[in-house]
């Protein structure tokens, strides 16, 4: 009788935890499509779990067959039976729509629930309560659904409140009502579900916290790398400019022509330093993969190169996206400088980034000029714990270049 729950937006989850992981941990199907399942950031319509995950909620509603049978056999007045049927249908509608709303960012599991989530939760309880006169003890079958909704769609405090309240109500019905022992199996399921929901939500929240920490560390490391590059550039340039300025001061009277030449060098070094700082700052600002993809598209368009994108940047986790944005930028630069390509194709898949072009290929396109860029991409991939591979895009030479990063 384990039901589905209203899941939260999954973007706080660890990228390596998928539905199979949660199932192996014993989580109810409700948890398979909540924040622990994936971490998409694109439009929800592009993600299969966001589009079709609600079907799992519908499947688990089969356990409401017990209230249906109770209504068919009910000896209550016709009015109460009508109320019971209405409440049952409304419960199903609220539960499924609330589930879908939760998948689209309705809150829960570390995120503040929306007002709609609270209203849905209260309405579910009301539907279950007004069903009691017509269904009797079979109305206990609503409790697992309400428990899971609170666990995955509301706050941690309401998870505990709802779980304890559901177990208490079920226990009172079993041990105090005449014939209540026939619902002992329901009490056992409610108790087991309470344990499963507690453990699975705790694991999901911990995964989200670990993901957030990883993102912060990766961002901090990226900023430190940029700061280091800028420091090295400015430090070297200012040192040389300072030495040349001292030389100019000594030569102003004795050798004016040479002093003018040194001043020209100072101007050149200053311009190069400014350009380098601007380049580094521009790279630091492109902090998201989506922004970098847009920047690459504009750069390639200016060079009359067509950019084709398969998949969504959201398929990569936030930590992976940081590394992917750097590598995409460098691959775009190499394509502009060396490839002579007409088309660049970017593929996003879970744990995978591919950038390939139809240019002159490895034999000519990856020479000394591109060596530093390739070395930088390989180092960044290694720092992120990813595999890096650069090959010809086709089977023959001159068939383009393919850069692939896998986690």
Protein backbone atom coordinates (compact mmCIF):
# COMPACT_ATOMS: atom_id res chain seq x y z
CA UNK A 1 0.00 0.00 0.00
CA UNK A 2 3.07 2.18 -0.20
CA UNK A 3 1.98 5.29 -2.13
CA UNK A 4 3.70 7.85 -4.20
CA UNK A 5 4.44 11.21 -2.68
CA UNK A 6 4.60 14.75 -3.92
CA UNK A 7 8.26 15.22 -4.87
CA UNK A 8 10.30 18.38 -4.81
CA UNK A 9 12.29 19.94 -7.61
CA UNK A 10 15.28 17.63 -8.04
CA UNK A 11 18.00 20.18 -8.56
CA UNK A 12 19.43 19.90 -5.06
CA UNK A 13 20.19 16.22 -5.45
CA UNK A 14 23.53 14.58 -6.02
CA UNK A 15 23.99 13.89 -9.73
CA UNK A 16 25.08 10.29 -9.21
CA UNK A 17 21.89 9.28 -7.38
CA UNK A 18 19.26 8.00 -9.79
CA UNK A 19 15.98 6.14 -9.40
CA UNK A 20 17.70 2.79 -9.10
CA UNK A 21 19.84 4.03 -6.20
CA UNK A 22 16.79 5.17 -4.26
CA UNK A 23 14.95 1.95 -4.98
CA UNK A 24 17.94 -0.02 -3.70
CA UNK A 25 17.83 1.98 -0.48
CA UNK A 26 14.26 0.89 0.04
CA UNK A 27 12.74 4.29 -0.69
CA UNK A 28 9.10 4.23 -1.72
CA UNK A 29 8.37 4.98 -5.37
CA UNK A 30 7.46 8.47 -4.18
CA UNK A 31 11.15 9.18 -3.73
CA UNK A 32 12.17 8.00 -7.18
CA UNK A 33 11.19 11.26 -8.85
CA UNK A 34 12.03 13.71 -6.08
CA UNK A 35 15.22 15.69 -5.62
CA UNK A 36 17.35 12.55 -5.37
CA UNK A 37 16.49 11.27 -8.79
CA UNK A 38 18.20 13.80 -11.06
CA UNK A 39 19.21 17.39 -11.16
CA UNK A 40 17.80 18.97 -14.25
CA UNK A 41 17.89 22.71 -14.71
CA UNK A 42 16.34 23.18 -18.08
CA UNK A 43 12.66 23.40 -18.88
CA UNK A 44 10.81 20.65 -17.11
CA UNK A 45 9.12 19.65 -20.34
CA UNK A 46 12.49 18.43 -21.63
CA UNK A 47 13.06 16.01 -18.73
CA UNK A 48 11.39 12.56 -18.86
CA UNK A 49 10.98 12.34 -15.07
CA UNK A 50 9.25 15.72 -14.93
CA UNK A 51 7.04 14.81 -17.88
CA UNK A 52 6.10 11.25 -16.98
CA UNK A 53 7.00 10.80 -13.30
CA UNK A 54 3.39 11.54 -12.35
CA UNK A 55 2.44 8.21 -13.94
CA UNK A 56 4.07 6.46 -10.98
CA UNK A 57 1.77 8.35 -8.65
CA UNK A 58 -1.18 7.16 -10.71
CA UNK A 59 0.05 3.56 -10.60
CA UNK A 60 0.30 3.55 -6.82
CA UNK A 61 -3.20 4.94 -6.49
CA UNK A 62 -4.34 1.38 -7.18
CA UNK A 63 -4.16 0.86 -3.42
CA UNK A 64 -7.17 3.12 -3.05
CA UNK A 65 -9.14 0.08 -4.20
CA UNK A 66 -9.84 -0.61 -0.52
CA UNK A 67 -11.81 2.62 -0.02
CA UNK A 68 -13.57 1.90 -3.33
CA UNK A 69 -14.64 -1.56 -2.11
CA UNK A 70 -15.70 -0.05 1.20
CA UNK A 71 -17.91 2.48 -0.58
CA UNK A 72 -19.47 -0.24 -2.73
CA UNK A 73 -20.35 -2.23 0.40
CA UNK A 74 -21.14 0.76 2.58
CA UNK A 75 -24.30 0.65 4.69
CA UNK A 76 -24.18 4.37 5.39
CA UNK A 77 -26.83 6.74 4.12
CA UNK A 78 -26.86 7.64 0.45
CA UNK A 79 -25.75 11.17 1.26
CA UNK A 80 -22.60 9.97 3.04
CA UNK A 81 -21.84 7.50 0.24
CA UNK A 82 -22.07 10.33 -2.29
CA UNK A 83 -19.79 12.44 -0.09
CA UNK A 84 -17.38 9.49 0.11
CA UNK A 85 -17.22 9.03 -3.66
CA UNK A 86 -16.76 12.78 -4.19
CA UNK A 87 -14.00 12.92 -1.60
CA UNK A 88 -12.25 9.91 -3.16
CA UNK A 89 -12.23 11.42 -6.64
CA UNK A 90 -11.12 14.80 -5.30
CA UNK A 91 -8.35 13.10 -3.29
CA UNK A 92 -6.99 11.44 -6.44
CA UNK A 93 -7.07 14.70 -8.42
CA UNK A 94 -5.40 16.68 -5.64
CA UNK A 95 -2.78 14.03 -5.07
CA UNK A 96 -1.73 13.72 -8.72
CA UNK A 97 -1.78 17.48 -9.43
CA UNK A 98 0.06 18.15 -6.18
CA UNK A 99 2.64 15.56 -7.17
CA UNK A 100 3.15 17.24 -10.54
CA UNK A 101 3.35 20.68 -8.92
CA UNK A 102 6.00 19.42 -6.52
CA UNK A 103 8.10 18.13 -9.43
CA UNK A 104 7.98 21.58 -10.96
CA UNK A 105 9.44 23.34 -7.94
CA UNK A 106 6.55 23.38 -5.48
CA UNK A 107 8.92 23.00 -2.54
CA UNK A 108 9.83 20.44 0.06
CA UNK A 109 13.01 18.60 1.11
CA UNK A 110 14.93 21.67 2.16
CA UNK A 111 13.00 24.18 0.06
CA UNK A 112 10.05 26.20 1.40
CA UNK A 113 6.76 24.65 0.22
CA UNK A 114 4.53 26.85 -1.88
CA UNK A 115 1.15 28.00 -0.62
CA UNK A 116 -0.47 25.59 -3.05
CA UNK A 117 1.35 22.67 -1.40
CA UNK A 118 -0.07 23.59 2.00
CA UNK A 119 -3.57 23.98 0.60
CA UNK A 120 -3.32 20.62 -1.18
CA UNK A 121 -2.10 18.96 2.01
CA UNK A 122 -5.01 20.34 4.05
CA UNK A 123 -7.48 19.34 1.32
CA UNK A 124 -6.13 15.76 1.29
CA UNK A 125 -6.67 15.48 5.03
CA UNK A 126 -10.19 16.89 4.69
CA UNK A 127 -11.05 14.40 1.93
CA UNK A 128 -9.87 11.52 4.08
CA UNK A 129 -11.83 12.78 7.11
CA UNK A 130 -15.18 13.18 5.33
CA UNK A 131 -14.79 9.66 3.91
CA UNK A 132 -14.88 8.02 7.34
CA UNK A 133 -18.71 7.89 7.77
CA UNK A 134 -19.10 5.94 4.52
CA UNK A 135 -15.88 3.91 4.53
CA UNK A 136 -15.16 3.28 8.17
CA UNK A 137 -11.75 1.82 8.91
CA UNK A 138 -10.92 1.55 5.20
CA UNK A 139 -10.32 5.31 5.28
CA UNK A 140 -6.99 4.46 6.92
CA UNK A 141 -5.79 3.64 3.40
CA UNK A 142 -5.51 7.39 2.78
CA UNK A 143 -2.88 7.83 5.50
CA UNK A 144 0.16 6.46 3.63
CA UNK A 145 -0.48 8.90 0.78
CA UNK A 146 -0.82 11.83 3.17
CA UNK A 147 2.34 10.78 5.01
CA UNK A 148 4.40 10.64 1.83
CA UNK A 149 3.02 13.97 0.63
CA UNK A 150 4.19 15.58 3.87
CA UNK A 151 7.57 13.84 3.81
CA UNK A 152 8.54 14.76 0.27
CA UNK A 153 6.47 17.85 -0.42
CA UNK A 154 6.52 19.77 2.88
CA UNK A 155 9.03 20.44 5.64
CA UNK A 156 10.98 18.07 7.86
CA UNK A 157 8.93 19.15 10.88
CA UNK A 158 5.68 18.26 9.12
CA UNK A 159 7.14 14.94 8.10
CA UNK A 160 7.47 14.06 11.78
CA UNK A 161 4.11 15.54 12.75
CA UNK A 162 2.26 13.66 10.01
CA UNK A 163 4.11 10.39 10.57
CA UNK A 164 3.49 10.36 14.32
CA UNK A 165 -0.14 11.42 13.87
CA UNK A 166 -0.78 8.72 11.24
CA UNK A 167 0.74 5.96 13.38
CA UNK A 168 -1.21 7.14 16.41
CA UNK A 169 -4.53 7.28 14.56
CA UNK A 170 -3.99 3.85 13.01
CA UNK A 171 -3.00 2.33 16.36
CA UNK A 172 -6.07 3.77 18.11
CA UNK A 173 -8.35 2.39 15.40
CA UNK A 174 -6.73 -1.05 15.54
CA UNK A 175 -6.71 -1.48 19.31
CA UNK A 176 -9.78 0.48 20.41
CA UNK A 177 -12.43 0.03 17.72
CA UNK A 178 -14.49 -3.15 17.49
CA UNK A 179 -13.00 -5.35 14.79
CA UNK A 180 -10.03 -3.04 14.56
CA UNK A 181 -7.53 -5.90 14.47
CA UNK A 182 -8.53 -6.51 10.87
CA UNK A 183 -6.61 -3.33 10.07
CA UNK A 184 -3.43 -4.47 11.82
CA UNK A 185 -1.71 -4.92 8.43
CA UNK A 186 -2.48 -1.28 7.62
CA UNK A 187 -0.83 -0.20 10.88
CA UNK A 188 2.25 -2.27 10.02
CA UNK A 189 2.48 -0.70 6.56
CA UNK A 190 2.09 2.79 7.97
CA UNK A 191 4.84 2.15 10.51
CA UNK A 192 7.16 0.71 7.87
CA UNK A 193 6.45 3.60 5.52
CA UNK A 194 7.25 6.06 8.28
CA UNK A 195 10.70 4.48 8.68
CA UNK A 196 11.34 4.37 4.93
CA UNK A 197 10.26 7.98 4.43
CA UNK A 198 12.43 9.12 7.34
CA UNK A 199 15.55 7.39 6.05
CA UNK A 200 15.09 8.21 2.37
CA UNK A 201 14.33 11.91 2.92
CA UNK A 202 17.31 12.19 5.26
CA UNK A 203 19.56 10.67 2.60
CA UNK A 204 18.17 12.96 -0.09
CA UNK A 205 18.68 16.06 2.05
CA UNK A 206 22.24 15.00 2.90
CA UNK A 207 22.90 14.43 -0.80
CA UNK A 208 21.58 17.91 -1.56
CA UNK A 209 23.83 19.43 1.10
CA UNK A 210 26.84 17.55 -0.28
CA UNK A 211 26.01 18.73 -3.80
CA UNK A 212 25.74 22.33 -2.63
CA UNK A 213 29.05 22.06 -0.80
CA UNK A 214 30.69 20.57 -3.88
CA UNK A 215 29.33 23.40 -6.01
CA UNK A 216 30.64 26.01 -3.61
CA UNK A 217 34.07 24.38 -3.50
CA UNK A 218 34.22 24.09 -7.29
CA UNK A 219 33.18 27.72 -7.69
CA UNK A 220 35.77 28.81 -5.13
CA UNK A 221 38.48 26.85 -6.93
CA UNK A 222 37.47 28.42 -10.24
CA UNK A 223 37.67 31.89 -8.75
CA UNK A 224 41.05 31.13 -7.24
CA UNK A 225 42.30 29.92 -10.61
CA UNK A 226 41.15 33.12 -12.32
CA UNK A 227 42.65 35.23 -9.53
CA UNK A 228 45.91 33.33 -9.90
CA UNK A 229 45.96 33.90 -13.66
CA UNK A 230 45.26 37.60 -13.26
CA UNK A 231 47.86 37.89 -10.48
CA UNK A 232 50.53 36.21 -12.59
CA UNK A 233 49.70 38.36 -15.60
CA UNK A 234 49.62 41.66 -13.73
CA UNK A 235 52.61 40.79 -11.58
CA UNK A 236 54.80 40.01 -14.56
CA UNK A 237 53.62 42.99 -16.63
CA UNK A 238 53.98 45.51 -13.82
CA UNK A 239 57.45 44.23 -12.98
CA UNK A 240 58.62 44.73 -16.55
CA UNK A 241 56.90 48.11 -16.85
CA UNK A 242 58.53 49.25 -13.60
CA UNK A 243 62.00 48.27 -14.79
CA UNK A 244 61.51 49.96 -18.15
CA UNK A 245 60.19 53.12 -16.45
CA UNK A 246 63.35 53.30 -14.38
CA UNK A 247 65.41 52.82 -17.55
CA UNK A 248 63.49 55.59 -19.33
CA UNK A 249 64.20 57.98 -16.43
CA UNK A 250 67.92 57.33 -16.80
CA UNK A 251 67.87 57.63 -20.60
CA UNK A 252 65.70 60.74 -20.96
CA UNK A 253 68.69 63.07 -21.02
CA UNK A 254 71.48 60.87 -22.36
CA UNK A 255 69.63 58.89 -25.07
CA UNK A 256 66.17 60.36 -25.91
CA UNK A 257 65.64 58.06 -28.91
CA UNK A 258 66.13 54.92 -26.88
CA UNK A 259 63.92 56.37 -24.15
CA UNK A 260 61.15 56.83 -26.73
CA UNK A 261 61.56 53.19 -27.81
CA UNK A 262 61.30 52.03 -24.21
CA UNK A 263 58.17 54.14 -23.73
CA UNK A 264 56.66 52.47 -26.79
CA UNK A 265 57.40 49.08 -25.19
CA UNK A 266 55.72 50.24 -21.99
CA UNK A 267 52.61 51.21 -23.96
CA UNK A 268 52.59 47.83 -25.68
CA UNK A 269 53.02 45.89 -22.45
CA UNK A 270 50.28 47.93 -20.78
CA UNK A 271 47.87 47.26 -23.64
CA UNK A 272 48.64 43.54 -23.53
CA UNK A 273 48.09 43.43 -19.77
CA UNK A 274 44.75 45.24 -20.05
CA UNK A 275 43.64 42.86 -22.80
CA UNK A 276 44.69 39.88 -20.69
CA UNK A 277 42.79 41.12 -17.65
CA UNK A 278 39.69 41.76 -19.74
CA UNK A 279 39.91 38.27 -21.19
CA UNK A 280 40.26 36.70 -17.74
CA UNK A 281 37.40 38.74 -16.30
CA UNK A 282 35.19 37.84 -19.25
CA UNK A 283 35.94 34.20 -18.58
CA UNK A 284 35.11 34.59 -14.90
CA UNK A 285 31.77 36.16 -15.72
CA UNK A 286 30.73 33.22 -17.91
CA UNK A 287 30.11 31.18 -14.77
CA UNK A 288 27.26 29.08 -16.09
CA UNK A 289 27.21 26.56 -18.87
CA UNK A 290 24.09 28.16 -20.36
CA UNK A 291 25.83 31.55 -20.58
CA UNK A 292 28.93 29.99 -22.12
CA UNK A 293 26.82 28.16 -24.69
CA UNK A 294 25.19 31.44 -25.69
CA UNK A 295 28.60 33.13 -25.87
CA UNK A 296 29.98 30.32 -28.04
CA UNK A 297 26.99 30.56 -30.34
CA UNK A 298 27.55 34.30 -30.84
CA UNK A 299 31.28 33.88 -31.45
CA UNK A 300 30.79 31.09 -33.99
CA UNK A 301 28.00 32.97 -35.75
CA UNK A 302 30.33 35.93 -36.22
CA UNK A 303 32.75 33.59 -38.00
CA UNK A 304 29.96 32.11 -40.17
CA UNK A 305 30.13 28.80 -38.30
CA UNK A 306 26.87 27.02 -37.54
CA UNK A 307 26.42 25.72 -33.97
CA UNK A 308 24.18 22.71 -33.46
CA UNK A 309 23.25 21.63 -29.95
CA UNK A 310 21.93 18.20 -28.96
CA UNK A 311 20.58 17.76 -25.45
CA UNK A 312 20.31 20.29 -22.64
CA UNK A 313 23.02 21.84 -20.43
CA UNK A 314 20.75 20.86 -17.53
CA UNK A 315 21.71 17.20 -18.00
CA UNK A 316 25.04 17.99 -16.33
CA UNK A 317 25.18 18.60 -12.61
CA UNK A 318 26.15 22.07 -11.30
CA UNK A 319 29.66 20.88 -10.45
CA UNK A 320 30.12 19.23 -13.84
CA UNK A 321 28.76 22.33 -15.60
CA UNK A 322 31.56 24.51 -14.19
CA UNK A 323 34.24 22.35 -15.81
CA UNK A 324 32.16 21.89 -18.96
CA UNK A 325 31.81 25.66 -19.45
CA UNK A 326 35.59 26.14 -19.34
CA UNK A 327 36.21 23.30 -21.79
CA UNK A 328 33.43 24.47 -24.11
CA UNK A 329 35.00 27.95 -24.19
CA UNK A 330 38.45 26.60 -25.07
CA UNK A 331 37.03 24.18 -27.66
CA UNK A 332 35.17 27.09 -29.25
CA UNK A 333 38.38 29.14 -29.34
CA UNK A 334 40.27 26.28 -31.01
CA UNK A 335 37.49 25.86 -33.56
CA UNK A 336 37.63 29.57 -34.39
CA UNK A 337 41.42 29.73 -34.65
CA UNK A 338 42.41 26.42 -36.20
CA UNK A 339 39.55 24.31 -37.54
CA UNK A 340 38.31 26.19 -40.64
CA UNK A 341 35.04 24.45 -39.84
CA UNK A 342 31.58 25.20 -41.17
CA UNK A 343 29.68 23.44 -38.39
CA UNK A 344 30.32 22.80 -34.70
CA UNK A 345 28.18 20.29 -32.84
CA UNK A 346 27.79 20.26 -29.05
CA UNK A 347 26.29 17.25 -27.31
CA UNK A 348 25.06 17.27 -23.71
CA UNK A 349 24.25 13.97 -22.03
CA UNK A 350 24.28 12.82 -18.38
CA UNK A 351 27.93 12.93 -17.30
CA UNK A 352 29.13 13.70 -20.84
CA UNK A 353 30.09 16.68 -23.01
CA UNK A 354 31.12 16.35 -26.66
CA UNK A 355 32.28 19.20 -28.94
CA UNK A 356 33.13 18.31 -32.52
CA UNK A 357 33.62 20.18 -35.78
CA UNK A 358 33.85 19.36 -39.47
CA UNK A 359 37.07 21.29 -40.03
CA UNK A 360 40.52 20.28 -41.22
CA UNK A 361 40.94 17.86 -38.34
CA UNK A 362 43.64 16.70 -35.99
CA UNK A 363 46.47 16.47 -38.47
CA UNK A 364 46.54 20.18 -39.23
CA UNK A 365 44.16 21.75 -36.76
CA UNK A 366 45.85 20.65 -33.57
CA UNK A 367 49.33 22.04 -33.80
CA UNK A 368 51.63 24.09 -31.67
CA UNK A 369 49.20 26.96 -31.61
CA UNK A 370 46.48 24.85 -30.06
CA UNK A 371 48.73 22.85 -27.74
CA UNK A 372 48.32 25.09 -24.71
CA UNK A 373 44.56 25.11 -25.08
CA UNK A 374 44.34 21.34 -25.29
CA UNK A 375 46.68 20.96 -22.35
CA UNK A 376 44.53 23.37 -20.35
CA UNK A 377 41.36 21.43 -21.18
CA UNK A 378 43.00 18.16 -20.17
CA UNK A 379 44.20 19.64 -16.87
CA UNK A 380 40.79 21.08 -16.03
CA UNK A 381 39.13 17.75 -16.77
CA UNK A 382 41.65 15.94 -14.57
CA UNK A 383 41.08 18.38 -11.70
CA UNK A 384 37.33 17.68 -11.94
CA UNK A 385 37.86 13.91 -11.91
CA UNK A 386 36.67 13.59 -15.52
CA UNK A 387 38.07 11.73 -18.49
CA UNK A 388 39.28 13.79 -21.45
CA UNK A 389 39.77 12.62 -25.02
CA UNK A 390 40.49 14.50 -28.23
CA UNK A 391 40.34 12.61 -31.52
CA UNK A 392 39.40 13.03 -35.14
CA UNK A 393 35.66 13.47 -35.57
CA UNK A 394 35.59 10.85 -38.36
CA UNK A 395 37.56 7.81 -39.41
CA UNK A 396 39.82 9.62 -41.83
CA UNK A 397 42.26 12.50 -41.45
CA UNK A 398 40.88 15.94 -42.11
CA UNK A 399 37.45 14.91 -40.90
CA UNK A 400 37.25 17.36 -38.03
CA UNK A 401 38.12 17.35 -34.34
CA UNK A 402 36.19 15.78 -31.48
CA UNK A 403 36.62 16.78 -27.83
CA UNK A 404 34.88 14.55 -25.29
CA UNK A 405 34.68 14.88 -21.50
CA UNK A 406 33.08 12.15 -19.37
CA UNK A 407 32.44 11.91 -15.64
